[in-house]
Coordinates of C-alpha atoms in Angstrom, one line a residue:
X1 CA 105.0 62.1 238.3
X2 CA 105.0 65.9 239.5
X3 CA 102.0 67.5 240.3
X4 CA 102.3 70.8 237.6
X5 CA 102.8 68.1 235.0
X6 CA 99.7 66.7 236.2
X7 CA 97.7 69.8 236.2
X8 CA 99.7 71.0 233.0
X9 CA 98.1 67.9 231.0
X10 CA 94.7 68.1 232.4
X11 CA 93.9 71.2 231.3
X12 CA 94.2 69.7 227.9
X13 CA 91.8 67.4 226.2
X14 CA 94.5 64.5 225.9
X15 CA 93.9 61.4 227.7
X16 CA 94.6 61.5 231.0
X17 CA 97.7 58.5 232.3
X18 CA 95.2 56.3 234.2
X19 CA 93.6 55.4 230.6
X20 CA 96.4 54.2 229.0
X21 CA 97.6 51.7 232.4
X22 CA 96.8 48.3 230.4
X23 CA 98.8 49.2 227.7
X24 CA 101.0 52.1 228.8
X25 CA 103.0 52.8 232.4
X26 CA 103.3 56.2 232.5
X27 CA 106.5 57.8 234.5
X28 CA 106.1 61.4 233.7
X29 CA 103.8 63.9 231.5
X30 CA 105.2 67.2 230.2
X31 CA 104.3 69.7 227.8
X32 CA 106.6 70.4 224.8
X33 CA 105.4 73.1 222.9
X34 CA 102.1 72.2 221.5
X35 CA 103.4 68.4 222.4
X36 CA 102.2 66.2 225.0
X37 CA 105.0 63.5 226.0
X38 CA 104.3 60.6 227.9
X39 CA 107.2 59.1 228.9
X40 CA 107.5 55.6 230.7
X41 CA 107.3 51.9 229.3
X42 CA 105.2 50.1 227.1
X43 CA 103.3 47.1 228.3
X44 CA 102.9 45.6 224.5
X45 CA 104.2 45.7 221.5
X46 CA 104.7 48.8 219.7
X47 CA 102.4 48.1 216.9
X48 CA 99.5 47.0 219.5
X49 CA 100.8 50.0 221.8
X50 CA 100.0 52.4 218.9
X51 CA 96.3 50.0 217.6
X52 CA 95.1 50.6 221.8
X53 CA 95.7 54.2 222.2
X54 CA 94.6 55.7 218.8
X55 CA 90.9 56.1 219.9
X56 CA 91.2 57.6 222.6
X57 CA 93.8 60.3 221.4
X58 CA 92.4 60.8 217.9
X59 CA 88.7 61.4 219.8
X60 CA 90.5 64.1 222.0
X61 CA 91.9 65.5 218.6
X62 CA 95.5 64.2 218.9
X63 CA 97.7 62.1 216.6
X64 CA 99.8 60.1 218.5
X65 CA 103.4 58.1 218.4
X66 CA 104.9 55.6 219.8
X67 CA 108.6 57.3 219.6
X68 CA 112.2 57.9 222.1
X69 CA 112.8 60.9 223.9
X70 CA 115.8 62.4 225.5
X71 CA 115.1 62.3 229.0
X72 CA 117.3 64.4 231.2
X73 CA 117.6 63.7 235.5
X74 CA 119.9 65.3 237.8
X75 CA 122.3 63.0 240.0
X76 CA 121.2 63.3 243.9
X77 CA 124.8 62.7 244.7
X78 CA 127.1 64.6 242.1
X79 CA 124.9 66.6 240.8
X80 CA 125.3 65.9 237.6
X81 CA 122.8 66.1 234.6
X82 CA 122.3 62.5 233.2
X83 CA 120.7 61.7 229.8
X84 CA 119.3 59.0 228.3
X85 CA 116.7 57.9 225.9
X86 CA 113.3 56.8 227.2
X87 CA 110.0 55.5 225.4
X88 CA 107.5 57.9 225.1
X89 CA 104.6 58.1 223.5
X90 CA 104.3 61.6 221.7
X91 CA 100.6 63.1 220.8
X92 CA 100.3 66.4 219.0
X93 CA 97.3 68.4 218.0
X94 CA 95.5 66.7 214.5
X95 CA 95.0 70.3 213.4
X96 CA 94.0 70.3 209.9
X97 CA 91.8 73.3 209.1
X98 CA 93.8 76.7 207.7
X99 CA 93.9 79.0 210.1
X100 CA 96.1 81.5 208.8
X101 CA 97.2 82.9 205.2
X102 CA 99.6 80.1 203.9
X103 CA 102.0 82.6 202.4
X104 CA 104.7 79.9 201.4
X105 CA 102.0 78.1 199.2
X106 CA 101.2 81.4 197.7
X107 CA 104.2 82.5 196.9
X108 CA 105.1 79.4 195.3
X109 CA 101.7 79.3 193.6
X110 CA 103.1 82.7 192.2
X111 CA 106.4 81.9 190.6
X112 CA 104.6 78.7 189.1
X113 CA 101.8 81.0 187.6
X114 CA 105.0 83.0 185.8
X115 CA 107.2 79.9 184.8
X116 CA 104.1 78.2 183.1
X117 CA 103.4 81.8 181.8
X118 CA 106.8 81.4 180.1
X119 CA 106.4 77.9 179.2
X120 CA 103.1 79.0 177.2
X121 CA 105.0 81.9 175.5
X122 CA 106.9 79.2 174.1
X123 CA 104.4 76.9 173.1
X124 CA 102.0 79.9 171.7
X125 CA 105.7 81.3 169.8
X126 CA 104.9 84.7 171.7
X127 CA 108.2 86.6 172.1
X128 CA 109.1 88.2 175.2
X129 CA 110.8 92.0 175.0
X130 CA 109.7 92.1 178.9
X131 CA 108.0 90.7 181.9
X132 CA 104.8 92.4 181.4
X133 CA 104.6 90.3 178.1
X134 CA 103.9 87.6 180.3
X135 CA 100.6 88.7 180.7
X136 CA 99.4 89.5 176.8
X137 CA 98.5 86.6 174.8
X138 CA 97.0 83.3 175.4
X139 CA 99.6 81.7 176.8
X140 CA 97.5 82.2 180.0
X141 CA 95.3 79.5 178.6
X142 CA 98.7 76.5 179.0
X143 CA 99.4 77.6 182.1
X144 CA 95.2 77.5 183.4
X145 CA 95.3 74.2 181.6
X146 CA 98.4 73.3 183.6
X147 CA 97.7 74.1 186.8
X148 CA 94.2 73.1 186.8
X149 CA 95.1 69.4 186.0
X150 CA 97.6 69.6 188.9
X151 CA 95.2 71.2 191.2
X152 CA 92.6 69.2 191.1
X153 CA 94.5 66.3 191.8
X154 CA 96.6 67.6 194.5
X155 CA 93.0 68.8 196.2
X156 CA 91.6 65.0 195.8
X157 CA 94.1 64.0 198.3
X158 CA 93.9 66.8 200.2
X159 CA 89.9 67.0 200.4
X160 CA 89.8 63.0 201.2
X161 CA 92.1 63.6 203.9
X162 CA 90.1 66.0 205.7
X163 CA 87.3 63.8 205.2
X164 CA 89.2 61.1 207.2
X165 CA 90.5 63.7 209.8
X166 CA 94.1 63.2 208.6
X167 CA 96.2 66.6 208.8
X168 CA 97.5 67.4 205.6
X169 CA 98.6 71.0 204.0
X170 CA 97.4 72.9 201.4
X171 CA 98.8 71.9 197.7
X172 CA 102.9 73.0 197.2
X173 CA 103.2 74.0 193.6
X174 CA 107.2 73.6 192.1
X175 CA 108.0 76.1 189.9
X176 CA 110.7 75.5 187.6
X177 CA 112.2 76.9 184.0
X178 CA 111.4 74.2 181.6
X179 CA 108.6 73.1 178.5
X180 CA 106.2 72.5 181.0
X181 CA 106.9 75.2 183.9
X182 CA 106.6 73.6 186.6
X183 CA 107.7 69.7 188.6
X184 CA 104.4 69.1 189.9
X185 CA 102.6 69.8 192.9
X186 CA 102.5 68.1 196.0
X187 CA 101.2 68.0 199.5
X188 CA 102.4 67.4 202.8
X189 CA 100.7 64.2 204.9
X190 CA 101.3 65.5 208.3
X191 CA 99.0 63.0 210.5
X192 CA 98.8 59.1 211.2
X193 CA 97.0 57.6 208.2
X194 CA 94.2 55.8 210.3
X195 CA 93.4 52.7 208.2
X196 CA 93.5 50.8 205.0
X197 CA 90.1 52.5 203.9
X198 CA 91.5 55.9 204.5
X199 CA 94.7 55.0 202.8
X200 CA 93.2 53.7 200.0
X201 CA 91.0 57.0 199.8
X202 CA 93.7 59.4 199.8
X203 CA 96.0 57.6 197.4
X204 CA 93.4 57.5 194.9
X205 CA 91.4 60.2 195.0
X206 CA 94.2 62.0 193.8
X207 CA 94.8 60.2 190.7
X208 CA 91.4 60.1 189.6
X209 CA 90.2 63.6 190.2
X210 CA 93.2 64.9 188.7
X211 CA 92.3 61.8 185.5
X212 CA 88.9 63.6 185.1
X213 CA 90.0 67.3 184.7
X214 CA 93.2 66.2 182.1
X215 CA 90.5 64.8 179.9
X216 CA 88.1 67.9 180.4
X217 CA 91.1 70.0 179.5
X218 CA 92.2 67.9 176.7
X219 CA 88.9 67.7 174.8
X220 CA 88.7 72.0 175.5
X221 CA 92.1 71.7 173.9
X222 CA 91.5 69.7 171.0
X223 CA 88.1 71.8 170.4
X224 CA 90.7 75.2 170.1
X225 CA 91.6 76.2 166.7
X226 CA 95.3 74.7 166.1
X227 CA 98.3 77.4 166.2
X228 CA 100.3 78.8 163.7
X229 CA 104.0 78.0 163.5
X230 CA 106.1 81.2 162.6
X231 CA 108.3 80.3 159.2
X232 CA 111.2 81.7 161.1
X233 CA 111.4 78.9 163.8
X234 CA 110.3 76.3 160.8
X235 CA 114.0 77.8 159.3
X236 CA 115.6 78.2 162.2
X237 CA 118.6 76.2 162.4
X238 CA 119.0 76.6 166.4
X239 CA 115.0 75.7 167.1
X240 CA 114.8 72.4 168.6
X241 CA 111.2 70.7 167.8
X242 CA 110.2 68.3 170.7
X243 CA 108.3 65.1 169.4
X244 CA 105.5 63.6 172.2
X245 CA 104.3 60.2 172.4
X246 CA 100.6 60.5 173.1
X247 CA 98.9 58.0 175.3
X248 CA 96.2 55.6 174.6
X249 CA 93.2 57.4 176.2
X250 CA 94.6 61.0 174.7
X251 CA 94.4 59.2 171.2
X252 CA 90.3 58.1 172.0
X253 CA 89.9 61.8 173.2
X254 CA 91.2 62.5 169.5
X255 CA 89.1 60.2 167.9
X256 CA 86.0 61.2 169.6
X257 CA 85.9 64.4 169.2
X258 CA 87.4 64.3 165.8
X259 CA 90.5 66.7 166.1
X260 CA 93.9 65.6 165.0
X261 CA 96.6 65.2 167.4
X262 CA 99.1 66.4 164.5
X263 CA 99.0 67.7 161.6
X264 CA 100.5 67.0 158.0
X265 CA 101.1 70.5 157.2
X266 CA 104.3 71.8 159.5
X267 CA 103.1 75.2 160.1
X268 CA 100.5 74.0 162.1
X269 CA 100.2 72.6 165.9
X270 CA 97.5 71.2 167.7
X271 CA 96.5 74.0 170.3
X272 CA 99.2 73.7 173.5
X273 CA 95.6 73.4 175.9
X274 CA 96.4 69.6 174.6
X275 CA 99.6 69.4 176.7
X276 CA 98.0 70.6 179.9
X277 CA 95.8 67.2 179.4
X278 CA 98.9 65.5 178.3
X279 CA 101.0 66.4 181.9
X280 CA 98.2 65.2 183.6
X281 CA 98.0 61.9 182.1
X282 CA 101.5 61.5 182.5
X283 CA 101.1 62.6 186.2
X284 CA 98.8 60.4 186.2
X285 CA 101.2 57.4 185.5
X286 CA 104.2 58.4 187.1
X287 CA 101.9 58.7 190.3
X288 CA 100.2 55.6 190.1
X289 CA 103.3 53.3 189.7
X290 CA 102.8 51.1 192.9
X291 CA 105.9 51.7 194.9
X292 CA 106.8 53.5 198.2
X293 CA 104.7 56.9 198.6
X294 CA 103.8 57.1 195.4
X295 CA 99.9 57.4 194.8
X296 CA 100.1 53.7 193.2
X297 CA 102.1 52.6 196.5
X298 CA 99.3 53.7 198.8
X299 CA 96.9 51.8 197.2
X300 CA 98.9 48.9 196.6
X301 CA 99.3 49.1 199.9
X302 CA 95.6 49.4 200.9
X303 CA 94.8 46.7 198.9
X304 CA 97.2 44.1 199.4
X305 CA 98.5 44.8 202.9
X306 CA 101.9 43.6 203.5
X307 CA 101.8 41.7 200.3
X308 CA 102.3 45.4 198.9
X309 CA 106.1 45.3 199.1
X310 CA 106.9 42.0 197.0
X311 CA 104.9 44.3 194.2
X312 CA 107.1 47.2 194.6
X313 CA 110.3 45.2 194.8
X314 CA 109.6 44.5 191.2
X315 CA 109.3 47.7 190.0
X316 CA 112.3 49.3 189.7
X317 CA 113.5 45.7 188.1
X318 CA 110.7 46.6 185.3
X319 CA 112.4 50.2 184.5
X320 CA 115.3 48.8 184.4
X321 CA 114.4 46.9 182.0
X322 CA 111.9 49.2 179.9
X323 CA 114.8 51.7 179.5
X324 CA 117.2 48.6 178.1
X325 CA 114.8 47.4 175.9
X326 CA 114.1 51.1 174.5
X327 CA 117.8 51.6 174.4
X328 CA 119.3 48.5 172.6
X329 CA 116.1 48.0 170.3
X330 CA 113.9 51.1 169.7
X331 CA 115.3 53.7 167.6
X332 CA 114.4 56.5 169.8
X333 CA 117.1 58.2 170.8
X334 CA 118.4 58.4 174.3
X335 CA 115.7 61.0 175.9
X336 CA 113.2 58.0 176.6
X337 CA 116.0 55.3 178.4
X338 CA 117.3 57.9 180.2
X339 CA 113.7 59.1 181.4
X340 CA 113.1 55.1 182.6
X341 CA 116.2 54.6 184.4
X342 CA 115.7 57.8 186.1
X343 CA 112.9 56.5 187.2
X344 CA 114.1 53.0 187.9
X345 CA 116.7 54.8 190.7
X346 CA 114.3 56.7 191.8
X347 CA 111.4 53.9 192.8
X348 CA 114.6 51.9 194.0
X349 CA 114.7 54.4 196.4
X350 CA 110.9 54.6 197.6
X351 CA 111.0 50.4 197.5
X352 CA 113.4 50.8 200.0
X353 CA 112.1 53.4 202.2
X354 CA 108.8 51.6 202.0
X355 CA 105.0 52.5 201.9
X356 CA 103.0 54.3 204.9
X357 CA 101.8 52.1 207.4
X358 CA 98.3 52.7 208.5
X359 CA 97.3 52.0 212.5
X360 CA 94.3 49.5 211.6
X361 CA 95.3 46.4 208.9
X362 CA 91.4 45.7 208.1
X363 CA 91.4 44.4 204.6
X364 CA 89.2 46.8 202.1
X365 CA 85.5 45.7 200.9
X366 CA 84.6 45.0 197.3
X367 CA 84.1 48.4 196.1
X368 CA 87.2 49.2 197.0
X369 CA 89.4 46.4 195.5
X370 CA 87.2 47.3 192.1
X371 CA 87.7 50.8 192.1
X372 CA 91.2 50.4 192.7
X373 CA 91.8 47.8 189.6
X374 CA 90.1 50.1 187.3
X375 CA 92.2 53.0 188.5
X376 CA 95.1 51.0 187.6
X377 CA 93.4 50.3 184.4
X378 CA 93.1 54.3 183.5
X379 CA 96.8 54.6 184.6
X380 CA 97.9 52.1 181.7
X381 CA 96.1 54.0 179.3
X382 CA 97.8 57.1 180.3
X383 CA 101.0 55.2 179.7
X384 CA 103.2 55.2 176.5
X385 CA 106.9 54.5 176.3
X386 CA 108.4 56.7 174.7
X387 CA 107.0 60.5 176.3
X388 CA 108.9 62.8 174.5
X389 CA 111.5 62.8 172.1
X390 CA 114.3 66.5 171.6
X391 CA 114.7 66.6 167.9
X392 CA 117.8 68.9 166.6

């Protein structure tokens, strides 16, 4: 190993070669970037490789990997550059904390703000003769309704992983034209998830914060006076009137509070607050269905361990099936099958790519494995088959 190597790593806080010798021969250190790359051969197994050298790295504030690198060498007798791959093990700063204005989360903050805006102009029959009309009104109300429920549960992950020193970023809003405004909002897991405990933290925390502000919003919603439908979209033979399933714990919000969901007289409509509740119960589900990176797959995964992936093998089978059964026997039109095959391809997809795998595989304590049943539990009741239906 060269000496400026050497010296290059010490002046870092990684650990230094001589510490990883039981488990870890180390041929050469270099600096790549903000990278550290040990390259040389492991002693053990990869997973045990990875289990003995966490500590110390994530103490020094590093994740770490076991990984292949393109080495390159220079011939001593031709001259000639070879290249080949070597093992390495690859540690990068943890990082974390926001140390700078995240301008591509704001700006797509910002274009979400003005397609829900639209989406509300819609729901609230405001017509638009500009842009600035996206302002007027209270369609402003959908789109805080909206993007509160997503918020909150994109910042339970994100708030849990900080708590567990896992680097994550800042919440990714998706803006998009449509009756809602927007795809979601995600975040980006950019560290090692540590153990089952902290992978059962993150996944859920998500679902259940973002559970708790979807009922706030839908009791505020129900509480609003209902809106008026204009006669001239009641007549109009080009409106398009969307029909939505609403799911069992919307339906108790309903009944507690003692505010319709619908009403018999057509030129009235349950205040679009509602919906912003509604999204985020069907977030909700869609998250929690226990397959691949979904929020359901990382606590399946945290609770069951291996046994996660027999679970999620079964899923996309289920869709299949749900969608079929809609299709052949309910009289609901095609919106709802398509919606569950969809959705069938797309958890075949994250069955196959497969869940993340934490470092440590302690199993979780009591608490735990009960808090994660009765999550599951609020996910059904934010479940109903048939979502939405487009009625001509």
């Amino acid at each position: 190993m060269s000496d400026d190597r050497v010296a290059d790593a010490a002046a870092t806080d990684a650990p230094a070669p001589e510490r990883l010798a039981d488990v870890f021969r180390v041929e050469s250190l270099r600096n790549d970037g903000d990278r550290l790359v040990y390259v040389g051969e492991p002693l053990v197994g990869p997973d045990e490789l990875e289990r003995r050298v966490w500590p110390a790295f994530r103490d020094a504030g590093y994740d770490v990997r076991f990984a292949t690198v393109q080495d390159t060498e220079t011939d001593p007798i031709s001259g000639v550059e070879l290249r080949n791959r070597r093992h390495a093990l690859v540690a990068q700063p943890a990082g974390g904390g926001v140390d700078e204005i995240p301008w591509t989360n704001v700006v797509m903050l910002a274009l979400t703000v003005l397609t829900t805006l639209f989406a509300g102009s819609m729901w609230y029959y405001e017509p638009l003769s500009g842009p600035l009309d996206l302002f007027t009104g209270d369609k402003w109300k959908f789109t805080a309704a909206v993007l509160s429920v997503l918020g909150v549960h994109e910042l339970g992950h994100y708030v849990l992983s900080r708590y567990h020193r896992v680097n994550a970023s800042l919440p990714y809003f998706i803006p998009i034209p449509s009756f809602i405004g927007t795809l979601g909002a995600v975040i980006r897991m950019k560290g090692r998830i540590p153990d089952r405990k902290a992978l059962f933290d993150i996944g859920v925390a998500g679902p259940l914060a973002g559970l708790v502000a979807a009922v706030v919003v839908s009791v505020v919603g129900l509480l609003l006076p209902p809106i008026q439908v204009p006669e001239s979209v009641l007549s109009s033979a080009t409106a398009v009137e969307i029909r939505f399933g609403y799911p069992p714990l919307l339906q108790f919000l309903s009944a507690v509070t003692n505010q319709p969901l619908t009403y018999d007289d057509p030129t009235r409509a349950v205040n679009p607050v509602v919906f912003g509740g509604w999204v985020g119960m069907f977030v909700t589900f869609l998250n929690l269905i226990p397959v691949g990176q979904l929020d359901g797959g990382h606590v399946t995964r945290a609770m069951f361990g291996q046994r996660a992936a027999s679970i999620a093998a079964l899923v996309p089978a289920v869709l299949f099936g749900l969608a079929g059964y809609l299709y052949l026997f309910a009289d609901v039109g095609f919106n709802a099958p398509f919606l569950w095959g969809f959705w069938g391809v797309v958890t075949l997809g994250l069955a196959y790519v497969g869940s993340a795998d934490p470092i440590y595989e302690e199993s979780l304590d009591r608490k735990r494995m009960a808090v994660g049943a009765l999550t599951f539990v609020l996910g059904a009741l934010c479940f109903v088959p048939v979502p939405f239906e487009l009625l001509a």
